[in-house]
Coordinates of C-alpha atoms in Angstrom, one line a residue:
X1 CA 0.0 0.0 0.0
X2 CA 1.3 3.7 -0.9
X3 CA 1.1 6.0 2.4
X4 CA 2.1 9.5 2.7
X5 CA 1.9 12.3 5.2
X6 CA -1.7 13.4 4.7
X7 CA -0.9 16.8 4.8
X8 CA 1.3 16.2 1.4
X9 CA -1.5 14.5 -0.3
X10 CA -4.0 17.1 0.4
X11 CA -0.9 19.7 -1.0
X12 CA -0.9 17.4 -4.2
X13 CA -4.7 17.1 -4.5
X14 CA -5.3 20.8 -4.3
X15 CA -2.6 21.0 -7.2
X16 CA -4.5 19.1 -9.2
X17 CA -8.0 20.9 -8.9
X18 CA -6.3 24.4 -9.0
X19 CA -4.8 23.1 -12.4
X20 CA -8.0 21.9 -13.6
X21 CA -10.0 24.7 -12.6
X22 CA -7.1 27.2 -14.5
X23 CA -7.2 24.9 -17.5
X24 CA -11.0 24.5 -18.1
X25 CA -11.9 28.3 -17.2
X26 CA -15.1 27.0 -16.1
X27 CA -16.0 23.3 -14.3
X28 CA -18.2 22.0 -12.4
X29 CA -17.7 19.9 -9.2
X30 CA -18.8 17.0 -10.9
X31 CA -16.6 17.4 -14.1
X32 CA -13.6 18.3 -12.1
X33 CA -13.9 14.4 -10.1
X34 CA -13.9 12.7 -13.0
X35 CA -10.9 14.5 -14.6
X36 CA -9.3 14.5 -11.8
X37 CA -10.1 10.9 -10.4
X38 CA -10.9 12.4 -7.2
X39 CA -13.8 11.2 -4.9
X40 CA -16.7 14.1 -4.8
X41 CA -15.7 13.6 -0.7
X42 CA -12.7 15.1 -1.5
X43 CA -13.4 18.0 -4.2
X44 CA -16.0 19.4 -1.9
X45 CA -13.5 19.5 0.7
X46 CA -10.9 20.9 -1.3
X47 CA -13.3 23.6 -3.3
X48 CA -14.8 24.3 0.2
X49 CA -11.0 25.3 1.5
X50 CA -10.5 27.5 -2.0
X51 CA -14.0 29.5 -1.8
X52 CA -12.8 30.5 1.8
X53 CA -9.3 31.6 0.9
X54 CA -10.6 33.2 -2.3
X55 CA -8.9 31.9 -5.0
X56 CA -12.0 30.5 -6.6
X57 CA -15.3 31.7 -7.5
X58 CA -18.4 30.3 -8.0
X59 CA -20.7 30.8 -11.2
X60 CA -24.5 29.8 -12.1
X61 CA -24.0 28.5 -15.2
X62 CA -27.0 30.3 -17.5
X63 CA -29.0 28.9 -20.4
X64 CA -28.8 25.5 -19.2
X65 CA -31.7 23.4 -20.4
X66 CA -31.8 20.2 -18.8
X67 CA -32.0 19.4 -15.4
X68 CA -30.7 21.6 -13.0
X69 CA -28.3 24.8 -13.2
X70 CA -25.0 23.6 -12.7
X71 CA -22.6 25.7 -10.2
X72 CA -19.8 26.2 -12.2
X73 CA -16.0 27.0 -10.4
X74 CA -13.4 29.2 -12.1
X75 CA -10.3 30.9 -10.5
X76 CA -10.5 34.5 -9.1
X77 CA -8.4 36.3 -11.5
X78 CA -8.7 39.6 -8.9
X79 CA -7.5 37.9 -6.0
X80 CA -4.1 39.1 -6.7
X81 CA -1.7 40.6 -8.7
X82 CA 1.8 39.2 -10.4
X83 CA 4.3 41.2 -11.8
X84 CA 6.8 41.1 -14.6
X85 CA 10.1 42.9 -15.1
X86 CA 12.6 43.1 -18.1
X87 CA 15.5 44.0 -17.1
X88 CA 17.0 45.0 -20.4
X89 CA 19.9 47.6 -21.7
X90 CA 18.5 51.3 -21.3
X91 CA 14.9 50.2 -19.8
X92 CA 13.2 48.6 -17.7
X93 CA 9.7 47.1 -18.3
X94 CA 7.3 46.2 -15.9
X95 CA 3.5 44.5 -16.6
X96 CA 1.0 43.9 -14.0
X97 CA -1.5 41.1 -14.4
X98 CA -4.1 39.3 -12.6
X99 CA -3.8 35.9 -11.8
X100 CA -5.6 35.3 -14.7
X101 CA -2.3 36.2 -16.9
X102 CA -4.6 39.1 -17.9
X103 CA -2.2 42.7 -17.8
X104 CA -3.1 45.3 -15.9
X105 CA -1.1 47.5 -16.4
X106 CA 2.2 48.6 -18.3
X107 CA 5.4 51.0 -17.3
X108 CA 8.4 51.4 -19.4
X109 CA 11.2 53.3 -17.4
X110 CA 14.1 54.3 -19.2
X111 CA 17.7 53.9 -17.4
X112 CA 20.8 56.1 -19.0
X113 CA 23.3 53.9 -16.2
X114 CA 24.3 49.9 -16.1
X115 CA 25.4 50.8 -12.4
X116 CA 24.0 47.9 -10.4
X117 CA 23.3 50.0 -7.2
X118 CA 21.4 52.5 -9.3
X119 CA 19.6 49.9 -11.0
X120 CA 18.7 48.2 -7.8
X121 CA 17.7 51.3 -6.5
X122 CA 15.0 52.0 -9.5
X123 CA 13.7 48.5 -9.2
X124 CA 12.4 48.7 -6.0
X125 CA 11.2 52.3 -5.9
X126 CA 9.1 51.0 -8.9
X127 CA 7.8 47.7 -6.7
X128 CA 6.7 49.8 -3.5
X129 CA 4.9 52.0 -5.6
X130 CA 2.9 49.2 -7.1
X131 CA 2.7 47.9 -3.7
X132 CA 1.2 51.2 -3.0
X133 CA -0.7 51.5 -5.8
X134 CA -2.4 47.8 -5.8
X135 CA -3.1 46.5 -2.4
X136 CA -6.9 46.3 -3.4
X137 CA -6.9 42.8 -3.6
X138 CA -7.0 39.7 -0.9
X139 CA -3.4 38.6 -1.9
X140 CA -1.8 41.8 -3.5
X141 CA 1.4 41.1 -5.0
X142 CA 2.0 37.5 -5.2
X143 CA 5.2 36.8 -6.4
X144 CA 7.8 39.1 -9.2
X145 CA 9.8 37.4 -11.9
X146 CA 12.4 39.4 -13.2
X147 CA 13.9 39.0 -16.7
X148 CA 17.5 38.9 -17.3
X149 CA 19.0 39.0 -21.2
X150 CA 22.1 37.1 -19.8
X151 CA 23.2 34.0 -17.8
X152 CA 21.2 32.8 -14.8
X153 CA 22.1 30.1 -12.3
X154 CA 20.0 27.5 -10.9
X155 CA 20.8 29.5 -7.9
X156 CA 19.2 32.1 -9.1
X157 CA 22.2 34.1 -9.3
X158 CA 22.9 36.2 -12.1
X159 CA 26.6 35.3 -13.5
X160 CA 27.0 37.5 -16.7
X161 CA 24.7 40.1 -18.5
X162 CA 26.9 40.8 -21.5
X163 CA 25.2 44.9 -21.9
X164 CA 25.4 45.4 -18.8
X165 CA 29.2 44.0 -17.6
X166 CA 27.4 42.4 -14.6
X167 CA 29.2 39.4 -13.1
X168 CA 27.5 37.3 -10.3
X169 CA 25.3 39.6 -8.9
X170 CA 22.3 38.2 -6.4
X171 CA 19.5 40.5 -7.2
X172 CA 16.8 38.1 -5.8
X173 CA 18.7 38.1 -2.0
X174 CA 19.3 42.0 -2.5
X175 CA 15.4 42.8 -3.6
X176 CA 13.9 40.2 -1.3
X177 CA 15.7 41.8 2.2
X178 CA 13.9 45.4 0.6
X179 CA 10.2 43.9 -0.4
X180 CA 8.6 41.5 1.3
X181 CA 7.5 39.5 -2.1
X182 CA 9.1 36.3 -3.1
X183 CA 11.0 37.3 -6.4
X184 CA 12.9 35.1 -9.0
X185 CA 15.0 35.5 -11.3
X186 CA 14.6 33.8 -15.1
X187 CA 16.3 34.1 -18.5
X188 CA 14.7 35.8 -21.2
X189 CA 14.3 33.5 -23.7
X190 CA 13.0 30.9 -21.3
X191 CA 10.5 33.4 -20.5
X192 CA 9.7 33.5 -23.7
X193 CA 8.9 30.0 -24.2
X194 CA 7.0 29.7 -21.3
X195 CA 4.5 32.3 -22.3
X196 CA 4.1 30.1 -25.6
X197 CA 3.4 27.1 -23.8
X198 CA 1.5 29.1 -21.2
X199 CA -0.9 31.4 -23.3
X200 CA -0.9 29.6 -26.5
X201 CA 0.3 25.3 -27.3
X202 CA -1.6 24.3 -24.7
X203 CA -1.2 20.7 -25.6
X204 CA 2.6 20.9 -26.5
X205 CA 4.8 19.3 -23.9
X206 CA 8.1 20.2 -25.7
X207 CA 8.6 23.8 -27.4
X208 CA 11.8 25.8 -28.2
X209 CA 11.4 29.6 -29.2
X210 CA 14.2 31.4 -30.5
X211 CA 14.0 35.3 -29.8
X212 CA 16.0 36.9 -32.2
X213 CA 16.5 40.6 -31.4
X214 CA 19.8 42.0 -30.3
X215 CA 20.9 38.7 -29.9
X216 CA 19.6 34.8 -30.6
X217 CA 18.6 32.9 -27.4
X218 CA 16.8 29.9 -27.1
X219 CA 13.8 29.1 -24.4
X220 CA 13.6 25.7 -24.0
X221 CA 10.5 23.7 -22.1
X222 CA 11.0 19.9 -22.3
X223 CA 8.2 17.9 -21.1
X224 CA 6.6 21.1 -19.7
X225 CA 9.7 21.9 -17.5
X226 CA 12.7 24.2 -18.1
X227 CA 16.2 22.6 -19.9
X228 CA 18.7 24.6 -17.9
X229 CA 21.6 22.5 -18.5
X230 CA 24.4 21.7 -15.6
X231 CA 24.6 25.1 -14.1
X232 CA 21.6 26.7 -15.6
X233 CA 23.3 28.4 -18.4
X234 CA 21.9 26.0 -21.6
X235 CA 20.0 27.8 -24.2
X236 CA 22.5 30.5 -25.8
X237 CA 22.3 28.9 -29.3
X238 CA 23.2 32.0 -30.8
X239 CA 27.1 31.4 -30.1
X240 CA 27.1 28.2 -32.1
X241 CA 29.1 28.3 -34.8
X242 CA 27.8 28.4 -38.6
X243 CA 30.6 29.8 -40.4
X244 CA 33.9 28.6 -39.1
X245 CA 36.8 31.6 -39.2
X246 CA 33.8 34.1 -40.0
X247 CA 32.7 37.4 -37.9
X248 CA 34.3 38.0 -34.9
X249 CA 31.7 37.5 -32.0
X250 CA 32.4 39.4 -28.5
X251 CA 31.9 36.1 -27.1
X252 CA 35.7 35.6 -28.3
X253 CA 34.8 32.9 -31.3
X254 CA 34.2 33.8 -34.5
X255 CA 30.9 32.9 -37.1
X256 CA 28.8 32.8 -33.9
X257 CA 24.9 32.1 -35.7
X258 CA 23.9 35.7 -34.1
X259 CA 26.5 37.4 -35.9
X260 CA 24.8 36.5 -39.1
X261 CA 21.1 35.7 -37.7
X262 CA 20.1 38.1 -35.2
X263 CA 18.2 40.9 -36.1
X264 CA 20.7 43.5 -34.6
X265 CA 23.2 42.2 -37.3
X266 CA 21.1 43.2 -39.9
X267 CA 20.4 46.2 -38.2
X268 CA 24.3 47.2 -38.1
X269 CA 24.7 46.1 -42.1
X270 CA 22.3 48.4 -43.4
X271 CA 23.1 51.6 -40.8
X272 CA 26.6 51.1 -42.5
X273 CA 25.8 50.8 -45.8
X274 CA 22.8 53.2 -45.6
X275 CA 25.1 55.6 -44.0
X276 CA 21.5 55.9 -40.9
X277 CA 22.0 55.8 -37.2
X278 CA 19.3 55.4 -35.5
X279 CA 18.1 52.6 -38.4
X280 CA 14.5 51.2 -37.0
X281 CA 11.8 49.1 -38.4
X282 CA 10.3 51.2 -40.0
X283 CA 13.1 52.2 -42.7
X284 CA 12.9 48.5 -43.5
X285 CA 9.9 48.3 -43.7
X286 CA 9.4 50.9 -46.5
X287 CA 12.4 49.5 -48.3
X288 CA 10.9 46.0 -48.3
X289 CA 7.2 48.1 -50.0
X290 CA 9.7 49.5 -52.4
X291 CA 11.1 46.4 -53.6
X292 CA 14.7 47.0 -52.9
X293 CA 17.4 44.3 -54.4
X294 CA 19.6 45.1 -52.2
X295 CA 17.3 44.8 -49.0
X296 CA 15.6 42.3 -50.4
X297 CA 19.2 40.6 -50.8
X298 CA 20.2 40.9 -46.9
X299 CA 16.8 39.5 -45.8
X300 CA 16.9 36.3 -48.4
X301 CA 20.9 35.9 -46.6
X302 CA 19.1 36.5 -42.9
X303 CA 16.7 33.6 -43.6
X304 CA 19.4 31.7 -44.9
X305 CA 21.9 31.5 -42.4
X306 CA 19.3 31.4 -39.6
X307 CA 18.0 27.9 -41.5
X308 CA 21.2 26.8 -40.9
X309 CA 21.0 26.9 -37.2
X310 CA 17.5 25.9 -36.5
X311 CA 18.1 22.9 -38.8
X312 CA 20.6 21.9 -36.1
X313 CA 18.2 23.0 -33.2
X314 CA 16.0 20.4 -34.6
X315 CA 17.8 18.1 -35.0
X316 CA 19.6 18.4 -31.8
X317 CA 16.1 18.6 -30.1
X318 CA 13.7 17.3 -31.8
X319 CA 10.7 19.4 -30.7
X320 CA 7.0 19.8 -31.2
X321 CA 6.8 23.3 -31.9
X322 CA 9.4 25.7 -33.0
X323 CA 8.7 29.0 -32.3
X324 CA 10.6 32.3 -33.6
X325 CA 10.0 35.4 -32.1
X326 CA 11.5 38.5 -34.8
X327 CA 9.8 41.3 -36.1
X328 CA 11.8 41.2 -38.9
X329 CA 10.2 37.7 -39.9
X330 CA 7.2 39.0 -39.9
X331 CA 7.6 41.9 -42.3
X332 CA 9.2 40.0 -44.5
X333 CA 6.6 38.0 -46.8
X334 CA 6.3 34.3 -46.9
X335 CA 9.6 34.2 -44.7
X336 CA 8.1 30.8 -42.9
X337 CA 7.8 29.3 -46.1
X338 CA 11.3 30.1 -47.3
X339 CA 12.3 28.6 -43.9
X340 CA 10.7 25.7 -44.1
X341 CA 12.1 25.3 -47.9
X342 CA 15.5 25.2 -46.3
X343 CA 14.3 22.7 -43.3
X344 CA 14.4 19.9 -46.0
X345 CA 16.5 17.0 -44.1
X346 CA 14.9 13.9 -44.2
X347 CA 16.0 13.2 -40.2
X348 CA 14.9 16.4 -39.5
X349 CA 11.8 16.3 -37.0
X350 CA 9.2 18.5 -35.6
X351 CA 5.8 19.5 -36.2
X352 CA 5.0 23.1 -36.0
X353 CA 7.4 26.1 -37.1
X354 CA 5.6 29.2 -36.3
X355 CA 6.2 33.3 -35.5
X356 CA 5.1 34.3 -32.5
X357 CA 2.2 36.6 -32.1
X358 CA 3.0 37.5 -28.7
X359 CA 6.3 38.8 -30.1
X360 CA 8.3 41.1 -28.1
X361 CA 5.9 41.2 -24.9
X362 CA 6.4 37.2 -24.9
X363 CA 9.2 37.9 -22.3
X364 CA 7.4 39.7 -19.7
X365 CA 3.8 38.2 -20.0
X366 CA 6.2 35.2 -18.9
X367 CA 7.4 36.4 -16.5
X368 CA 3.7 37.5 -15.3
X369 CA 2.5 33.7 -15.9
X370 CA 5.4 32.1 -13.9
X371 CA 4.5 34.1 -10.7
X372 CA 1.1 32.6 -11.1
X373 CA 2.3 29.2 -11.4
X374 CA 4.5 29.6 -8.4
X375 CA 1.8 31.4 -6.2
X376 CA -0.4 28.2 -7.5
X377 CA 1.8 25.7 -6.8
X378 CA 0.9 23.6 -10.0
X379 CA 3.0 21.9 -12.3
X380 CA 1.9 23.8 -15.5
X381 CA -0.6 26.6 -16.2
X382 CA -3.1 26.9 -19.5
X383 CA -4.2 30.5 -19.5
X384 CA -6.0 32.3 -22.0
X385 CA -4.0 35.2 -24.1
X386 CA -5.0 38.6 -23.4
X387 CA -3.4 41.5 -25.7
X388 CA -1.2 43.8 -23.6
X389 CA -3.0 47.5 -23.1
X390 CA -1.3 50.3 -24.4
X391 CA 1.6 51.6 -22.0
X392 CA 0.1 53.9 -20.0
X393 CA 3.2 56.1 -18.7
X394 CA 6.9 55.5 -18.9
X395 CA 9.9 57.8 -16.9
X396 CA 13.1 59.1 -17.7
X397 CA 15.5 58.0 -14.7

């Protein structure tokens, strides 16, 4: 016979009615003991436990036409807050959302230092005046998870964020003795892919999504958990090598895939030859309407060389989605088909290649969803995707 402390079981049941309840949106007591293969004894109990504490609401469902109305249980999306901060070269992003996943609100804050102290400083000026600002709810805050475009520990400990020159810096121990929140620390890309998996493949167990802005990164979720590697630093694909002896990388190697991938790289090729400085999408954009060769040119060698690498992503991982998070791919017409024209191994394995639509905000509503999921305490969340509101204010620090 299989025994266990009782109070551990009733910690794992409650798990697995809170991730019901999230995944369905709406189910009945009923429903959730058969998909749960929990006695009715022990849903009422457990349903009885999350009414009181609030984290669960109860609904009559309408237009029902047989039999009686069933009482329908969802999660309390206003019960509390999570929050979300990129921590990124020259700003700092920060999203509010319910516990729903659904944002609140939106603050960009732009930073002219890479000081740590300062930075430190602005971060938690900005947190006590959401504190402050949102305290209208049972739980307030439950949890912040902080973006970092560099290497992360398992720890928790940020080693090295290349912009920034930061080397092993605990920013979790320093923010947690100021604000009484839990916080964690996550990178970037693996943000990314967890908002994927979160807010859109809700039945994919194993996704990769390569963000491609100033840099390639890779977010990896295998069987619906995080691929860190040894010490937490797997996933920066963008320093594999595609062209041996090519472009010198800062990394110290040269042909790194993000010297010929990356969307910065075509950024610096055409403020060069375009003689432009502050090059942005939208010059692209209009050369692309125009029909210029030589635009036109640099894309066709972007999608080229970034087939390269994802051809050995896939095969080195063999996922079920592949996701690609660049604006630049989505200007550009038909660019997944000319990817997958490329993709034409015949060991080569996946089953979806797609853009993200959640595109640059893929990073933060991440961070947003993995509060949730810690405040939960359940394995893995299915939450329905809500477009970020407008910023509504940003500061000049």
């Amino acid at each position: 016979m299989v025994t266990g402390d009782a109070a551990y079981i009733k910690k794992i049941n409650r798990s697995l009615i809170v991730r019901e309840i999230v995944k369905e949106g709406m189910i009945s007591r009923a429903d959730l003991s058969k998909a749960t293969n929990l006695t009715r004894a022990t849903i009422s109990a457990q349903v009885a436990d999350l009414l009181e504490e609030g984290l669960i609401v109860e609904t009559h469902l309408e237009h029902y036409t047989v039999g009686r109305k069933p009482i329908m249980l969802s999660l309390n999306g206003h019960a509390g807050y999570a929050l979300g901060i990129d921590l990124d070269y020259g700003q700092l992003s920060f999203t509010l959302s319910d516990l729903l996943g659904c944002p609140v609100t939106s603050n960009v804050v732009k930073i002219n230092t890479t000081d740590y102290k300062e930075i430190l400083q602005i971060i938690i000026n900005q947190i006590k005046k959401y504190k402050t600002d949102f305290n209208d709810s049972r739980y307030g805050i439950v949890g912040i998870v902080i973006a970092i475009h560099g290497l992360v520990s398992k720890e928790e400990i940020i080693h090295y964020v290349p912009r920034l020159k930061w080397h092993d810096m605990n920013l979790k121990c320093d923010l947690e003795r100021e604000i009484d929140i839990p916080v964690h620390l996550e990178n970037n890309a693996n943000l990314s892919s967890f908002a994927e998996r979160v807010f859109l493949h809700h039945e994919t167990d194993n996704l990769l999504c390569a963000t491609l802005y100033s840099g390639i990164g890779l977010g990896m979720m295998m069987n619906n958990e995080f691929f860190r590697g040894h010490d937490g630093y797997a996933g920066e694909i963008g320093h594999m090598i595609v062209v041996p002896g090519g472009i010198q990388c800062n990394c110290g190697n040269k042909g790194c895939w993000e010297k010929y991938a990356a969307e910065s790289s075509i950024f610096e090729t055409l403020s060069q030859k375009r003689q432009i400085q502050n090059l942005n999408y939208d010059h692209i954009q209009n050369w692309l309407d125009e029909g210029d060769e030589e635009v036109i040119e640099i894309m066709e060698q972007f999608i080229f060389y970034l087939s390269i690498g994802l051809n050995n992503m896939i095969n080195m991982y063999n996922p079920d989605v592949l996701v690609l998070d660049s604006q630049l791919l989505r200007m550009y017409p038909n660019s997944l088909e000319k990817i997958r024209e490329n993709l034409n191994s015949s060991i080569s394995h996946y089953r979806e290649l797609r853009l993200s639509s959640i595109g640059k905000k893929s990073c933060i509503l991440g961070a947003c969803a993995l509060a949730i999921k810690q405040f939960l305490d359940v394995p893995m969340l299915n939450l329905p995707f809500h477009l970020e509101p407008d910023k509504d204010g940003s500061a000049i620090i």
